[in-house]
């Protein structure tokens, strides 16, 4: 009785240890085959003796099921994006637009005009929007293609905007993204700048506008 309980106590202590060299090297605590229940050993043996053809068929069926699920997910995202395209086209919003790039519905090209009354008025920017398979539950990857001098845009065109990060919601769509970015151009968040030079210059609107328009490239 005491002999049978000893390995169990040792095993329990091993599982409570943090994962590391001590745990990995504690081979004495391993359960021996003799202590494995009969039904468990039987299942292990039957698993090892499984017909290779049957195993391959099972693996193939699982793969097809996974592919089928992936296709269904992409189809659902495609329908969502088609609806968003129609909504954007029918909205009549001024200064924003976006369309799929070629035949790829998961990659769009967007445009934003600087709003009137801001230093960006008269400037037109191109953006790229890439949608993941998990859209709309995962945020799209949005960046400026046209170089944009702005406190919340870095040199690679990536944008510091909360709704594209931790504040993303499935309720947002392409239209709301473009409108938010257009609004951000005129109302930057200088508390978390990606471009510190632009953030420092922002308070001097005349100097900012002069630098912005002199360096703007279509």
CSV table of C-alpha atoms in Angstrom, one decimal:
chain,number,residue,atom,x,y,z
A,1,UNK,CA,0.0,0.0,0.0
A,2,UNK,CA,2.8,2.4,0.9
A,3,UNK,CA,4.7,1.4,-2.2
A,4,UNK,CA,1.9,2.2,-4.5
A,5,UNK,CA,1.2,5.7,-3.0
A,6,UNK,CA,4.8,6.9,-3.2
A,7,UNK,CA,5.0,7.5,-7.0
A,8,UNK,CA,1.6,9.3,-6.9
A,9,UNK,CA,3.0,11.8,-4.2
A,10,UNK,CA,6.1,12.4,-6.2
A,11,UNK,CA,4.1,13.0,-9.4
A,12,UNK,CA,1.8,15.5,-7.6
A,13,UNK,CA,4.8,17.5,-6.4
A,14,UNK,CA,6.3,17.5,-9.9
A,15,UNK,CA,3.2,19.0,-11.5
A,16,UNK,CA,3.2,21.8,-8.9
A,17,UNK,CA,6.7,22.9,-9.8
A,18,UNK,CA,7.1,25.8,-12.2
A,19,UNK,CA,8.0,24.8,-15.7
A,20,UNK,CA,11.8,24.8,-16.0
A,21,UNK,CA,14.9,22.7,-15.8
A,22,UNK,CA,13.8,21.1,-12.5
A,23,UNK,CA,10.5,20.0,-13.9
A,24,UNK,CA,11.9,18.8,-17.2
A,25,UNK,CA,14.6,16.7,-15.5
A,26,UNK,CA,12.3,15.1,-12.9
A,27,UNK,CA,12.1,11.8,-14.8
A,28,UNK,CA,11.8,9.8,-11.5
A,29,UNK,CA,8.3,11.2,-11.1
A,30,UNK,CA,7.1,9.9,-14.4
A,31,UNK,CA,4.2,7.4,-14.3
A,32,UNK,CA,5.4,3.9,-15.3
A,33,UNK,CA,3.3,1.9,-17.8
A,34,UNK,CA,2.5,-0.6,-15.0
A,35,UNK,CA,0.5,2.1,-13.2
A,36,UNK,CA,-1.6,3.1,-16.2
A,37,UNK,CA,-5.1,1.8,-16.0
A,38,UNK,CA,-5.9,-1.2,-18.2
A,39,UNK,CA,-8.5,0.6,-20.3
A,40,UNK,CA,-6.0,3.5,-21.0
A,41,UNK,CA,-3.3,1.1,-22.1
A,42,UNK,CA,-5.8,-0.7,-24.3
A,43,UNK,CA,-6.7,2.6,-26.0
A,44,UNK,CA,-3.1,3.5,-26.5
A,45,UNK,CA,-2.4,0.1,-28.1
A,46,UNK,CA,-5.4,0.3,-30.4
A,47,UNK,CA,-4.3,3.8,-31.4
A,48,UNK,CA,-0.8,2.6,-32.2
A,49,UNK,CA,-2.2,-0.3,-34.2
A,50,UNK,CA,-4.6,1.8,-36.2
A,51,UNK,CA,-4.7,1.1,-39.9
A,52,UNK,CA,-2.5,3.8,-41.7
A,53,UNK,CA,-5.1,4.1,-44.5
A,54,UNK,CA,-7.9,4.8,-41.9
A,55,UNK,CA,-5.7,7.3,-40.1
A,56,UNK,CA,-4.9,9.1,-43.4
A,57,UNK,CA,-8.6,9.1,-44.2
A,58,UNK,CA,-9.5,10.6,-40.8
A,59,UNK,CA,-6.8,13.3,-41.2
A,60,UNK,CA,-8.0,14.1,-44.7
A,61,UNK,CA,-11.6,14.5,-43.5
A,62,UNK,CA,-10.4,16.8,-40.7
A,63,UNK,CA,-8.5,18.9,-43.2
A,64,UNK,CA,-11.4,19.2,-45.6
A,65,UNK,CA,-13.6,20.2,-42.7
A,66,UNK,CA,-11.2,22.9,-41.8
A,67,UNK,CA,-11.0,24.1,-45.3
A,68,UNK,CA,-14.7,24.1,-45.6
A,69,UNK,CA,-15.0,26.2,-42.5
A,70,UNK,CA,-12.4,28.7,-43.8
A,71,UNK,CA,-14.3,29.0,-47.1
A,72,UNK,CA,-17.5,29.7,-45.3
A,73,UNK,CA,-15.8,32.4,-43.2
A,74,UNK,CA,-14.3,34.1,-46.3
A,75,UNK,CA,-17.7,34.0,-47.9
A,76,UNK,CA,-19.3,35.7,-44.9
A,77,UNK,CA,-16.6,38.4,-44.9
A,78,UNK,CA,-17.0,38.9,-48.7
A,79,UNK,CA,-20.8,39.5,-48.2
A,80,UNK,CA,-20.1,41.9,-45.4
A,81,UNK,CA,-17.6,43.9,-47.5
A,82,UNK,CA,-20.0,44.0,-50.5
A,83,UNK,CA,-22.6,45.5,-48.3
A,84,UNK,CA,-20.2,48.1,-46.9
A,85,UNK,CA,-19.2,49.0,-50.4
A,86,UNK,CA,-22.8,49.7,-51.3
A,87,UNK,CA,-23.3,51.7,-48.1
A,88,UNK,CA,-20.3,53.8,-48.8
A,89,UNK,CA,-21.3,54.5,-52.4
A,90,UNK,CA,-24.9,55.5,-51.4
A,91,UNK,CA,-23.8,57.6,-48.4
A,92,UNK,CA,-23.0,60.7,-50.3
A,93,UNK,CA,-20.3,61.7,-47.9
A,94,UNK,CA,-17.9,64.3,-49.3
A,95,UNK,CA,-14.2,63.8,-49.3
A,96,UNK,CA,-14.0,60.0,-48.7
A,97,UNK,CA,-14.2,57.0,-51.1
A,98,UNK,CA,-12.9,53.5,-51.3
A,99,UNK,CA,-13.0,50.6,-53.7
A,100,UNK,CA,-11.6,47.1,-53.9
A,101,UNK,CA,-8.2,46.8,-55.5
A,102,UNK,CA,-8.7,44.8,-58.8
A,103,UNK,CA,-10.7,41.7,-58.0
A,104,UNK,CA,-9.4,41.3,-54.4
A,105,UNK,CA,-12.3,42.1,-52.2
A,106,UNK,CA,-10.1,41.8,-49.1
A,107,UNK,CA,-7.8,44.7,-50.1
A,108,UNK,CA,-9.2,48.2,-50.8
A,109,UNK,CA,-7.8,51.6,-51.9
A,110,UNK,CA,-9.3,54.5,-50.1
A,111,UNK,CA,-9.1,58.3,-50.6
A,112,UNK,CA,-9.5,61.1,-48.1
A,113,UNK,CA,-9.7,64.8,-48.8
A,114,UNK,CA,-8.6,67.2,-46.1
A,115,UNK,CA,-11.7,68.8,-44.5
A,116,UNK,CA,-12.5,72.4,-45.1
A,117,UNK,CA,-11.2,74.9,-42.5
A,118,UNK,CA,-8.2,72.7,-41.6
A,119,UNK,CA,-4.6,72.9,-42.6
A,120,UNK,CA,-5.2,69.8,-44.8
A,121,UNK,CA,-7.9,71.5,-46.9
A,122,UNK,CA,-7.1,71.0,-50.6
A,123,UNK,CA,-4.9,67.9,-50.0
A,124,UNK,CA,-5.9,64.4,-51.1
A,125,UNK,CA,-4.6,61.2,-49.6
A,126,UNK,CA,-4.6,57.6,-50.7
A,127,UNK,CA,-4.8,54.8,-48.1
A,128,UNK,CA,-4.7,51.0,-48.2
A,129,UNK,CA,-7.1,48.8,-46.3
A,130,UNK,CA,-6.5,45.1,-45.8
A,131,UNK,CA,-9.2,43.0,-44.2
A,132,UNK,CA,-8.4,39.8,-42.2
A,133,UNK,CA,-10.4,36.6,-42.4
A,134,UNK,CA,-11.8,37.5,-39.0
A,135,UNK,CA,-13.3,40.8,-40.1
A,136,UNK,CA,-15.5,42.5,-38.8
A,137,UNK,CA,-14.5,41.0,-35.4
A,138,UNK,CA,-10.8,41.9,-36.1
A,139,UNK,CA,-9.8,45.3,-37.2
A,140,UNK,CA,-8.5,45.9,-40.8
A,141,UNK,CA,-4.9,47.0,-41.4
A,142,UNK,CA,-5.1,50.6,-42.5
A,143,UNK,CA,-2.3,52.9,-43.5
A,144,UNK,CA,-1.5,56.0,-45.6
A,145,UNK,CA,-0.1,55.3,-49.0
A,146,UNK,CA,0.4,59.0,-49.6
A,147,UNK,CA,3.0,60.4,-47.2
A,148,UNK,CA,1.2,62.3,-44.5
A,149,UNK,CA,2.8,64.8,-42.2
A,150,UNK,CA,0.6,64.4,-39.0
A,151,UNK,CA,1.2,64.0,-35.3
A,152,UNK,CA,-0.5,60.6,-35.3
A,153,UNK,CA,0.9,59.1,-38.5
A,154,UNK,CA,4.4,57.6,-38.7
A,155,UNK,CA,6.9,57.6,-41.6
A,156,UNK,CA,5.5,54.3,-42.9
A,157,UNK,CA,2.0,55.6,-43.0
A,158,UNK,CA,0.6,53.7,-39.9
A,159,UNK,CA,-2.0,55.5,-38.0
A,160,UNK,CA,-2.4,55.9,-34.2
A,161,UNK,CA,-6.2,55.7,-34.0
A,162,UNK,CA,-7.9,53.8,-31.1
A,163,UNK,CA,-10.7,52.3,-33.2
A,164,UNK,CA,-8.1,50.6,-35.3
A,165,UNK,CA,-6.5,49.1,-32.2
A,166,UNK,CA,-8.1,48.3,-28.8
A,167,UNK,CA,-11.3,50.2,-29.3
A,168,UNK,CA,-12.2,48.4,-32.5
A,169,UNK,CA,-15.8,47.1,-32.7
A,170,UNK,CA,-17.7,44.9,-35.2
A,171,UNK,CA,-20.1,47.8,-35.5
A,172,UNK,CA,-17.6,49.9,-37.4
A,173,UNK,CA,-17.3,49.8,-41.1
A,174,UNK,CA,-15.2,51.2,-43.9
A,175,UNK,CA,-17.2,54.4,-44.0
A,176,UNK,CA,-16.8,55.0,-40.2
A,177,UNK,CA,-13.0,54.3,-40.5
A,178,UNK,CA,-12.5,56.9,-43.3
A,179,UNK,CA,-14.6,59.5,-41.6
A,180,UNK,CA,-12.7,59.0,-38.3
A,181,UNK,CA,-9.3,59.4,-40.1
A,182,UNK,CA,-10.6,62.5,-41.9
A,183,UNK,CA,-11.6,63.9,-38.6
A,184,UNK,CA,-8.3,62.9,-37.1
A,185,UNK,CA,-6.4,65.0,-39.7
A,186,UNK,CA,-8.0,68.2,-38.3
A,187,UNK,CA,-8.1,67.1,-34.6
A,188,UNK,CA,-4.9,65.1,-33.8
A,189,UNK,CA,-4.2,63.6,-30.4
A,190,UNK,CA,-0.9,65.2,-29.4
A,191,UNK,CA,-0.8,63.2,-26.2
A,192,UNK,CA,0.4,60.1,-28.0
A,193,UNK,CA,2.2,61.2,-31.2
A,194,UNK,CA,3.9,59.0,-33.7
A,195,UNK,CA,5.5,62.0,-35.3
A,196,UNK,CA,6.9,64.2,-32.5
A,197,UNK,CA,8.1,66.9,-35.0
A,198,UNK,CA,4.5,67.3,-36.3
A,199,UNK,CA,3.2,67.3,-32.7
A,200,UNK,CA,5.5,70.1,-31.7
A,201,UNK,CA,4.8,72.2,-34.7
A,202,UNK,CA,1.0,71.7,-34.5
A,203,UNK,CA,0.4,74.6,-32.1
A,204,UNK,CA,1.8,77.0,-34.7
A,205,UNK,CA,-0.8,76.4,-37.4
A,206,UNK,CA,0.8,78.8,-40.0
A,207,UNK,CA,4.2,77.1,-39.7
A,208,UNK,CA,2.6,73.6,-39.7
A,209,UNK,CA,0.6,74.4,-42.9
A,210,UNK,CA,3.6,75.9,-44.6
A,211,UNK,CA,5.7,72.8,-43.9
A,212,UNK,CA,2.8,70.4,-44.8
A,213,UNK,CA,2.0,71.9,-48.2
A,214,UNK,CA,5.7,72.4,-49.1
A,215,UNK,CA,6.4,68.7,-48.4
A,216,UNK,CA,3.2,67.2,-49.7
A,217,UNK,CA,3.6,64.7,-52.6
A,218,UNK,CA,0.7,63.5,-54.6
